[in-house]
PDB file of N, CA and C in Angstrom:
ATOM      1  N   MET A   1       0.729  -1.438   0.219  1.00  0.00           N
ATOM      2  CA  MET A   1       0.065  -0.054  -0.342  1.00  0.00           C
ATOM      3  C   MET A   1       1.063   1.309  -0.063  1.00  0.00           C
ATOM      4  N   ILE A   2       0.599   2.405  -0.849  1.00  0.00           N
ATOM      5  CA  ILE A   2       1.319   3.667  -0.903  1.00  0.00           C
ATOM      6  C   ILE A   2       0.713   4.362   0.483  1.00  0.00           C
ATOM      7  N   GLU A   3       1.523   4.787   0.934  1.00  0.00           N
ATOM      8  CA  GLU A   3       1.645   6.047   1.977  1.00  0.00           C
ATOM      9  C   GLU A   3       1.014   7.062   1.595  1.00  0.00           C
ATOM     10  N   PRO A   4      -0.075   7.523   1.783  1.00  0.00           N
ATOM     11  CA  PRO A   4      -0.675   9.017   1.589  1.00  0.00           C
ATOM     12  C   PRO A   4       0.083  10.133   1.654  1.00  0.00           C
ATOM     13  N   ARG A   5       0.396  10.823   0.658  1.00  0.00           N
ATOM     14  CA  ARG A   5       1.423  12.322   0.525  1.00  0.00           C
ATOM     15  C   ARG A   5       0.612  13.483   1.084  1.00  0.00           C
ATOM     16  N   LEU A   6       1.114  13.793   2.062  1.00  0.00           N
ATOM     17  CA  LEU A   6       0.835  15.258   2.807  1.00  0.00           C
ATOM     18  C   LEU A   6       0.313  16.282   1.762  1.00  0.00           C
ATOM     19  N   PRO A   7      -0.619  16.934   1.580  1.00  0.00           N
ATOM     20  CA  PRO A   7      -0.348  18.269   0.927  1.00  0.00           C
ATOM     21  C   PRO A   7       0.276  19.357   1.074  1.00  0.00           C
ATOM     22  N   LYS A   8       0.797  19.839  -0.113  1.00  0.00           N
ATOM     23  CA  LYS A   8       1.811  20.938   0.269  1.00  0.00           C
ATOM     24  C   LYS A   8       1.249  22.230  -0.041  1.00  0.00           C
ATOM     25  N   TYR A   9      -0.291  22.391  -0.396  1.00  0.00           N
ATOM     26  CA  TYR A   9      -0.658  23.580  -0.109  1.00  0.00           C
ATOM     27  C   TYR A   9      -2.103  23.353   0.163  1.00  0.00           C
ATOM     28  N   GLN A  10      -2.870  24.369   0.759  1.00  0.00           N
ATOM     29  CA  GLN A  10      -3.789  24.623   1.702  1.00  0.00           C
ATOM     30  C   GLN A  10      -5.161  25.331   1.108  1.00  0.00           C
ATOM     31  N   TRP A  11      -6.448  24.917   1.349  1.00  0.00           N
ATOM     32  CA  TRP A  11      -7.397  25.732   1.086  1.00  0.00           C
ATOM     33  C   TRP A  11      -7.244  27.229   1.330  1.00  0.00           C
ATOM     34  N   GLY A  12      -7.689  27.888   0.208  1.00  0.00           N
ATOM     35  CA  GLY A  12      -7.698  29.481   0.239  1.00  0.00           C
ATOM     36  C   GLY A  12      -6.533  30.073  -0.504  1.00  0.00           C
ATOM     37  N   GLN A  13      -5.464  29.076  -0.651  1.00  0.00           N
ATOM     38  CA  GLN A  13      -4.226  29.780  -0.992  1.00  0.00           C
ATOM     39  C   GLN A  13      -4.454  29.920  -2.739  1.00  0.00           C
ATOM     40  N   ARG A  14      -3.777  31.210  -3.140  1.00  0.00           N
ATOM     41  CA  ARG A  14      -3.598  31.688  -4.681  1.00  0.00           C
ATOM     42  C   ARG A  14      -2.551  30.956  -4.987  1.00  0.00           C
ATOM     43  N   VAL A  15      -2.878  30.439  -6.316  1.00  0.00           N
ATOM     44  CA  VAL A  15      -2.093  29.656  -6.970  1.00  0.00           C
ATOM     45  C   VAL A  15      -1.726  30.142  -8.492  1.00  0.00           C
ATOM     46  N   HIS A  16      -0.882  29.513  -9.350  1.00  0.00           N
ATOM     47  CA  HIS A  16      -1.042  29.897 -10.688  1.00  0.00           C
ATOM     48  C   HIS A  16      -0.428  28.591 -11.259  1.00  0.00           C
ATOM     49  N   VAL A  17      -0.937  28.605 -12.627  1.00  0.00           N
ATOM     50  CA  VAL A  17      -0.658  27.456 -13.512  1.00  0.00           C
ATOM     51  C   VAL A  17       0.685  27.307 -14.306  1.00  0.00           C
ATOM     52  N   LEU A  18       1.084  26.096 -14.167  1.00  0.00           N
ATOM     53  CA  LEU A  18       2.721  25.819 -14.740  1.00  0.00           C
ATOM     54  C   LEU A  18       2.383  25.744 -16.110  1.00  0.00           C
ATOM     55  N   ALA A  19       1.829  25.232 -16.570  1.00  0.00           N
ATOM     56  CA  ALA A  19       1.493  24.598 -18.323  1.00  0.00           C
ATOM     57  C   ALA A  19       0.384  24.698 -18.253  1.00  0.00           C
ATOM     58  N   ASP A  20      -0.070  24.696 -19.605  1.00  0.00           N
ATOM     59  CA  ASP A  20      -1.752  24.433 -20.118  1.00  0.00           C
ATOM     60  C   ASP A  20      -2.489  23.398 -19.513  1.00  0.00           C
ATOM     61  N   LEU A  21      -3.613  23.638 -18.694  1.00  0.00           N
ATOM     62  CA  LEU A  21      -4.542  22.230 -18.620  1.00  0.00           C
ATOM     63  C   LEU A  21      -5.130  22.075 -19.552  1.00  0.00           C
ATOM     64  N   ARG A  22      -5.413  20.802 -20.179  1.00  0.00           N
ATOM     65  CA  ARG A  22      -6.211  20.504 -21.081  1.00  0.00           C
ATOM     66  C   ARG A  22      -7.152  19.576 -20.568  1.00  0.00           C
ATOM     67  N   ASN A  23      -8.217  19.512 -20.920  1.00  0.00           N
ATOM     68  CA  ASN A  23      -9.414  18.633 -21.039  1.00  0.00           C
ATOM     69  C   ASN A  23      -9.274  17.099 -21.082  1.00  0.00           C
ATOM     70  N   ASP A  24      -8.882  16.151 -19.991  1.00  0.00           N
ATOM     71  CA  ASP A  24      -8.617  14.925 -20.568  1.00  0.00           C
ATOM     72  C   ASP A  24     -10.300  14.059 -20.374  1.00  0.00           C
ATOM     73  N   GLY A  25     -11.246  14.629 -20.486  1.00  0.00           N
ATOM     74  CA  GLY A  25     -12.253  14.051 -20.875  1.00  0.00           C
ATOM     75  C   GLY A  25     -13.268  14.281 -19.546  1.00  0.00           C
ATOM     76  N   SER A  26     -12.587  14.530 -18.471  1.00  0.00           N
ATOM     77  CA  SER A  26     -13.508  14.534 -16.858  1.00  0.00           C
ATOM     78  C   SER A  26     -14.455  16.054 -16.698  1.00  0.00           C
ATOM     79  N   TYR A  27     -14.024  17.085 -17.826  1.00  0.00           N
ATOM     80  CA  TYR A  27     -14.758  18.182 -17.944  1.00  0.00           C
ATOM     81  C   TYR A  27     -15.533  18.489 -18.740  1.00  0.00           C
ATOM     82  N   PRO A  28     -17.080  18.193 -18.442  1.00  0.00           N
ATOM     83  CA  PRO A  28     -18.016  18.095 -19.430  1.00  0.00           C
ATOM     84  C   PRO A  28     -18.148  18.874 -20.304  1.00  0.00           C
ATOM     85  N   ASP A  29     -18.009  20.541 -19.915  1.00  0.00           N
ATOM     86  CA  ASP A  29     -18.776  21.756 -20.577  1.00  0.00           C
ATOM     87  C   ASP A  29     -17.609  21.579 -21.385  1.00  0.00           C
ATOM     88  N   ALA A  30     -16.194  21.042 -22.208  1.00  0.00           N
ATOM     89  CA  ALA A  30     -15.509  21.447 -22.925  1.00  0.00           C
ATOM     90  C   ALA A  30     -15.186  19.966 -23.889  1.00  0.00           C
ATOM     91  N   GLY A  31     -14.988  20.418 -24.836  1.00  0.00           N
ATOM     92  CA  GLY A  31     -14.176  19.429 -25.685  1.00  0.00           C
ATOM     93  C   GLY A  31     -13.047  18.391 -25.019  1.00  0.00           C
ATOM     94  N   VAL A  32     -12.710  17.332 -25.490  1.00  0.00           N
ATOM     95  CA  VAL A  32     -11.518  16.675 -25.263  1.00  0.00           C
ATOM     96  C   VAL A  32     -10.232  17.239 -25.644  1.00  0.00           C
ATOM     97  N   ASP A  33      -9.225  17.636 -24.989  1.00  0.00           N
ATOM     98  CA  ASP A  33      -8.121  18.397 -25.250  1.00  0.00           C
ATOM     99  C   ASP A  33      -8.221  19.911 -25.029  1.00  0.00           C
ATOM    100  N   ALA A  34      -9.403  20.366 -24.944  1.00  0.00           N
ATOM    101  CA  ALA A  34      -9.480  21.728 -25.005  1.00  0.00           C
ATOM    102  C   ALA A  34      -9.119  22.474 -24.067  1.00  0.00           C
ATOM    103  N   VAL A  35      -8.123  23.248 -23.837  1.00  0.00           N
ATOM    104  CA  VAL A  35      -7.456  24.048 -22.780  1.00  0.00           C
ATOM    105  C   VAL A  35      -8.346  24.966 -21.925  1.00  0.00           C
ATOM    106  N   LEU A  36      -8.343  24.117 -20.712  1.00  0.00           N
ATOM    107  CA  LEU A  36      -9.168  24.605 -19.809  1.00  0.00           C
ATOM    108  C   LEU A  36      -8.552  25.861 -18.702  1.00  0.00           C
ATOM    109  N   ALA A  37      -7.150  25.812 -18.728  1.00  0.00           N
ATOM    110  CA  ALA A  37      -6.478  26.940 -17.927  1.00  0.00           C
ATOM    111  C   ALA A  37      -5.165  27.436 -19.207  1.00  0.00           C
ATOM    112  N   ARG A  38      -4.992  28.519 -18.901  1.00  0.00           N
ATOM    113  CA  ARG A  38      -3.568  28.926 -19.768  1.00  0.00           C
ATOM    114  C   ARG A  38      -2.563  28.630 -18.563  1.00  0.00           C
ATOM    115  N   ALA A  39      -1.005  28.601 -19.179  1.00  0.00           N
ATOM    116  CA  ALA A  39      -0.035  28.682 -18.219  1.00  0.00           C
ATOM    117  C   ALA A  39       0.044  30.084 -17.679  1.00  0.00           C
ATOM    118  N   GLY A  40       0.412  30.135 -16.335  1.00  0.00           N
ATOM    119  CA  GLY A  40       0.231  31.586 -16.035  1.00  0.00           C
ATOM    120  C   GLY A  40      -1.153  32.058 -15.190  1.00  0.00           C
ATOM    121  N   GLU A  41      -2.023  31.539 -15.654  1.00  0.00           N
ATOM    122  CA  GLU A  41      -3.672  31.792 -15.023  1.00  0.00           C
ATOM    123  C   GLU A  41      -3.367  31.293 -13.579  1.00  0.00           C
ATOM    124  N   THR A  42      -4.482  32.521 -12.519  1.00  0.00           N
ATOM    125  CA  THR A  42      -4.257  32.330 -11.241  1.00  0.00           C
ATOM    126  C   THR A  42      -5.632  31.708 -11.027  1.00  0.00           C
ATOM    127  N   GLY A  43      -5.550  31.400  -9.574  1.00  0.00           N
ATOM    128  CA  GLY A  43      -6.959  30.677  -8.941  1.00  0.00           C
ATOM    129  C   GLY A  43      -6.700  30.616  -7.659  1.00  0.00           C
ATOM    130  N   GLU A  44      -7.706  29.841  -7.247  1.00  0.00           N
ATOM    131  CA  GLU A  44      -7.815  30.065  -5.683  1.00  0.00           C
ATOM    132  C   GLU A  44      -8.004  28.337  -5.189  1.00  0.00           C
ATOM    133  N   ILE A  45      -7.457  27.749  -4.348  1.00  0.00           N
ATOM    134  CA  ILE A  45      -7.821  26.531  -3.944  1.00  0.00           C
ATOM    135  C   ILE A  45      -8.962  26.461  -2.901  1.00  0.00           C
ATOM    136  N   VAL A  46      -9.971  25.755  -3.545  1.00  0.00           N
ATOM    137  CA  VAL A  46     -11.063  25.790  -2.894  1.00  0.00           C
ATOM    138  C   VAL A  46     -11.444  24.202  -2.146  1.00  0.00           C
ATOM    139  N   GLN A  47     -10.544  23.663  -2.358  1.00  0.00           N
ATOM    140  CA  GLN A  47     -10.581  21.881  -1.740  1.00  0.00           C
ATOM    141  C   GLN A  47      -9.696  21.333  -1.990  1.00  0.00           C
ATOM    142  N   VAL A  48      -9.337  20.716  -0.864  1.00  0.00           N
ATOM    143  CA  VAL A  48      -7.840  19.710  -1.068  1.00  0.00           C
ATOM    144  C   VAL A  48      -8.351  18.138  -1.019  1.00  0.00           C
ATOM    145  N   GLY A  49      -8.102  17.247  -1.992  1.00  0.00           N
ATOM    146  CA  GLY A  49      -8.517  15.730  -1.582  1.00  0.00           C
ATOM    147  C   GLY A  49      -7.448  15.131  -1.964  1.00  0.00           C
ATOM    148  N   THR A  50      -7.670  13.493  -2.052  1.00  0.00           N
ATOM    149  CA  THR A  50      -6.563  12.880  -2.424  1.00  0.00           C
ATOM    150  C   THR A  50      -6.996  11.957  -3.585  1.00  0.00           C
ATOM    151  N   HIS A  51      -6.144  11.512  -4.688  1.00  0.00           N
ATOM    152  CA  HIS A  51      -6.441  10.597  -5.406  1.00  0.00           C
ATOM    153  C   HIS A  51      -6.156   9.053  -4.824  1.00  0.00           C
ATOM    154  N   THR A  52      -7.601   8.320  -4.645  1.00  0.00           N
ATOM    155  CA  THR A  52      -7.710   7.322  -3.890  1.00  0.00           C
ATOM    156  C   THR A  52      -6.335   6.213  -4.741  1.00  0.00           C
ATOM    157  N   GLU A  53      -6.091   6.166  -5.988  1.00  0.00           N
ATOM    158  CA  GLU A  53      -5.365   5.220  -6.346  1.00  0.00           C
ATOM    159  C   GLU A  53      -3.917   5.209  -6.037  1.00  0.00           C
ATOM    160  N   THR A  54      -3.495   6.489  -6.062  1.00  0.00           N
ATOM    161  CA  THR A  54      -2.269   6.747  -6.074  1.00  0.00           C
ATOM    162  C   THR A  54      -1.830   7.745  -4.634  1.00  0.00           C
ATOM    163  N   ASN A  55      -2.788   8.008  -3.690  1.00  0.00           N
ATOM    164  CA  ASN A  55      -2.567   8.595  -2.655  1.00  0.00           C
ATOM    165  C   ASN A  55      -1.792   9.918  -2.375  1.00  0.00           C
ATOM    166  N   THR A  56      -2.128  10.753  -3.870  1.00  0.00           N
ATOM    167  CA  THR A  56      -1.619  11.926  -3.969  1.00  0.00           C
ATOM    168  C   THR A  56      -2.489  13.177  -4.076  1.00  0.00           C
ATOM    169  N   PRO A  57      -2.064  14.266  -3.569  1.00  0.00           N
ATOM    170  CA  PRO A  57      -3.038  14.973  -3.076  1.00  0.00           C
ATOM    171  C   PRO A  57      -3.841  15.465  -4.753  1.00  0.00           C
ATOM    172  N   VAL A  58      -5.035  16.057  -4.721  1.00  0.00           N
ATOM    173  CA  VAL A  58      -5.545  16.484  -5.650  1.00  0.00           C
ATOM    174  C   VAL A  58      -6.435  17.936  -5.481  1.00  0.00           C
ATOM    175  N   TYR A  59      -6.043  19.198  -5.986  1.00  0.00           N
ATOM    176  CA  TYR A  59      -6.709  20.300  -5.516  1.00  0.00           C
ATOM    177  C   TYR A  59      -7.687  20.812  -6.667  1.00  0.00           C
ATOM    178  N   LEU A  60      -8.793  21.194  -5.874  1.00  0.00           N
ATOM    179  CA  LEU A  60      -9.672  22.145  -6.700  1.00  0.00           C
ATOM    180  C   LEU A  60      -9.409  23.546  -6.857  1.00  0.00           C
ATOM    181  N   ILE A  61      -9.100  23.621  -7.714  1.00  0.00           N
ATOM    182  CA  ILE A  61      -9.027  25.040  -8.109  1.00  0.00           C
ATOM    183  C   ILE A  61     -10.082  25.919  -8.985  1.00  0.00           C
ATOM    184  N   GLU A  62     -10.108  27.075  -8.149  1.00  0.00           N
ATOM    185  CA  GLU A  62     -11.434  27.981  -9.022  1.00  0.00           C
ATOM    186  C   GLU A  62     -10.537  29.054  -9.874  1.00  0.00           C
ATOM    187  N   PHE A  63     -11.053  29.465 -10.827  1.00  0.00           N
ATOM    188  CA  PHE A  63     -10.520  30.203 -11.832  1.00  0.00           C
ATOM    189  C   PHE A  63     -11.499  31.057 -12.249  1.00  0.00           C
ATOM    190  N   ALA A  64     -11.043  32.399 -11.825  1.00  0.00           N
ATOM    191  CA  ALA A  64     -11.976  33.312 -12.101  1.00  0.00           C
ATOM    192  C   ALA A  64     -13.425  33.074 -11.979  1.00  0.00           C
ATOM    193  N   GLY A  65     -13.601  32.685 -10.912  1.00  0.00           N
ATOM    194  CA  GLY A  65     -15.467  32.121 -10.292  1.00  0.00           C
ATOM    195  C   GLY A  65     -16.224  31.865 -11.322  1.00  0.00           C
ATOM    196  N   LEU A  66     -15.429  31.010 -12.776  1.00  0.00           N
ATOM    197  CA  LEU A  66     -15.964  30.297 -13.741  1.00  0.00           C
ATOM    198  C   LEU A  66     -16.021  29.181 -13.747  1.00  0.00           C
ATOM    199  N   ARG A  67     -14.748  28.254 -13.322  1.00  0.00           N
ATOM    200  CA  ARG A  67     -14.813  27.081 -13.508  1.00  0.00           C
ATOM    201  C   ARG A  67     -14.169  26.585 -12.382  1.00  0.00           C
ATOM    202  N   VAL A  68     -13.810  25.178 -11.972  1.00  0.00           N
ATOM    203  CA  VAL A  68     -13.229  24.597 -10.746  1.00  0.00           C
ATOM    204  C   VAL A  68     -12.843  23.487 -11.731  1.00  0.00           C
ATOM    205  N   ILE A  69     -11.132  23.421 -11.462  1.00  0.00           N
ATOM    206  CA  ILE A  69     -10.639  22.297 -12.218  1.00  0.00           C
ATOM    207  C   ILE A  69      -9.709  21.514 -11.083  1.00  0.00           C
ATOM    208  N   GLY A  70      -9.444  20.160 -11.280  1.00  0.00           N
ATOM    209  CA  GLY A  70      -8.834  19.271 -10.293  1.00  0.00           C
ATOM    210  C   GLY A  70      -7.118  19.459 -11.027  1.00  0.00           C
ATOM    211  N   CYS A  71      -6.676  19.864  -9.890  1.00  0.00           N
ATOM    212  CA  CYS A  71      -5.025  19.763 -10.292  1.00  0.00           C
ATOM    213  C   CYS A  71      -4.205  19.135  -9.278  1.00  0.00           C
ATOM    214  N   LEU A  72      -2.875  18.406  -9.911  1.00  0.00           N
ATOM    215  CA  LEU A  72      -1.632  17.909  -9.108  1.00  0.00           C
ATOM    216  C   LEU A  72      -1.141  18.892  -8.531  1.00  0.00           C
ATOM    217  N   GLU A  73      -0.155  18.501  -7.503  1.00  0.00           N
ATOM    218  CA  GLU A  73       0.851  19.817  -7.116  1.00  0.00           C
ATOM    219  C   GLU A  73       1.654  20.496  -8.315  1.00  0.00           C
ATOM    220  N   GLU A  74       2.115  19.217  -9.028  1.00  0.00           N
ATOM    221  CA  GLU A  74       3.098  19.503 -10.397  1.00  0.00           C
ATOM    222  C   GLU A  74       2.665  20.362 -11.263  1.00  0.00           C
ATOM    223  N   GLU A  75       1.377  20.419 -11.347  1.00  0.00           N
ATOM    224  CA  GLU A  75       0.855  21.567 -12.216  1.00  0.00           C
ATOM    225  C   GLU A  75       0.655  23.061 -11.763  1.00  0.00           C
ATOM    226  N   ILE A  76       0.715  23.003 -10.187  1.00  0.00           N
ATOM    227  CA  ILE A  76       0.498  24.572  -9.663  1.00  0.00           C
ATOM    228  C   ILE A  76       1.907  24.979  -8.857  1.00  0.00           C
ATOM    229  N   GLU A  77       1.485  26.275  -8.724  1.00  0.00           N
ATOM    230  CA  GLU A  77       2.584  27.201  -7.633  1.00  0.00           C
ATOM    231  C   GLU A  77       2.203  28.115  -6.920  1.00  0.00           C
ATOM    232  N   PRO A  78       2.474  28.035  -5.812  1.00  0.00           N
ATOM    233  CA  PRO A  78       2.026  29.020  -4.928  1.00  0.00           C
ATOM    234  C   PRO A  78       1.931  30.694  -5.294  1.00  0.00           C
ATOM    235  N   LEU A  79       1.486  31.588  -5.660  1.00  0.00           N
ATOM    236  CA  LEU A  79       1.929  33.188  -5.936  1.00  0.00           C
ATOM    237  C   LEU A  79       2.673  33.621  -4.621  1.00  0.00           C
TER     238      LEU A  79
END
């Protein structure tokens, strides 16, 4: 069993995206492979969860009050 990795970032923290985030098919309002957030775009962490298979943190980031996207630590950086 993989031990859970503790999250580096917390709820309410402002972050920016390190690379374009594309739809992997899990975001129903956009086409597959559509860009959901551009590199450099900023948002706020609104929830922190855990990916159950890999025990890694997953962050729900709200961008401009319009959309919420799940991100991994490798995809974001604090402001």
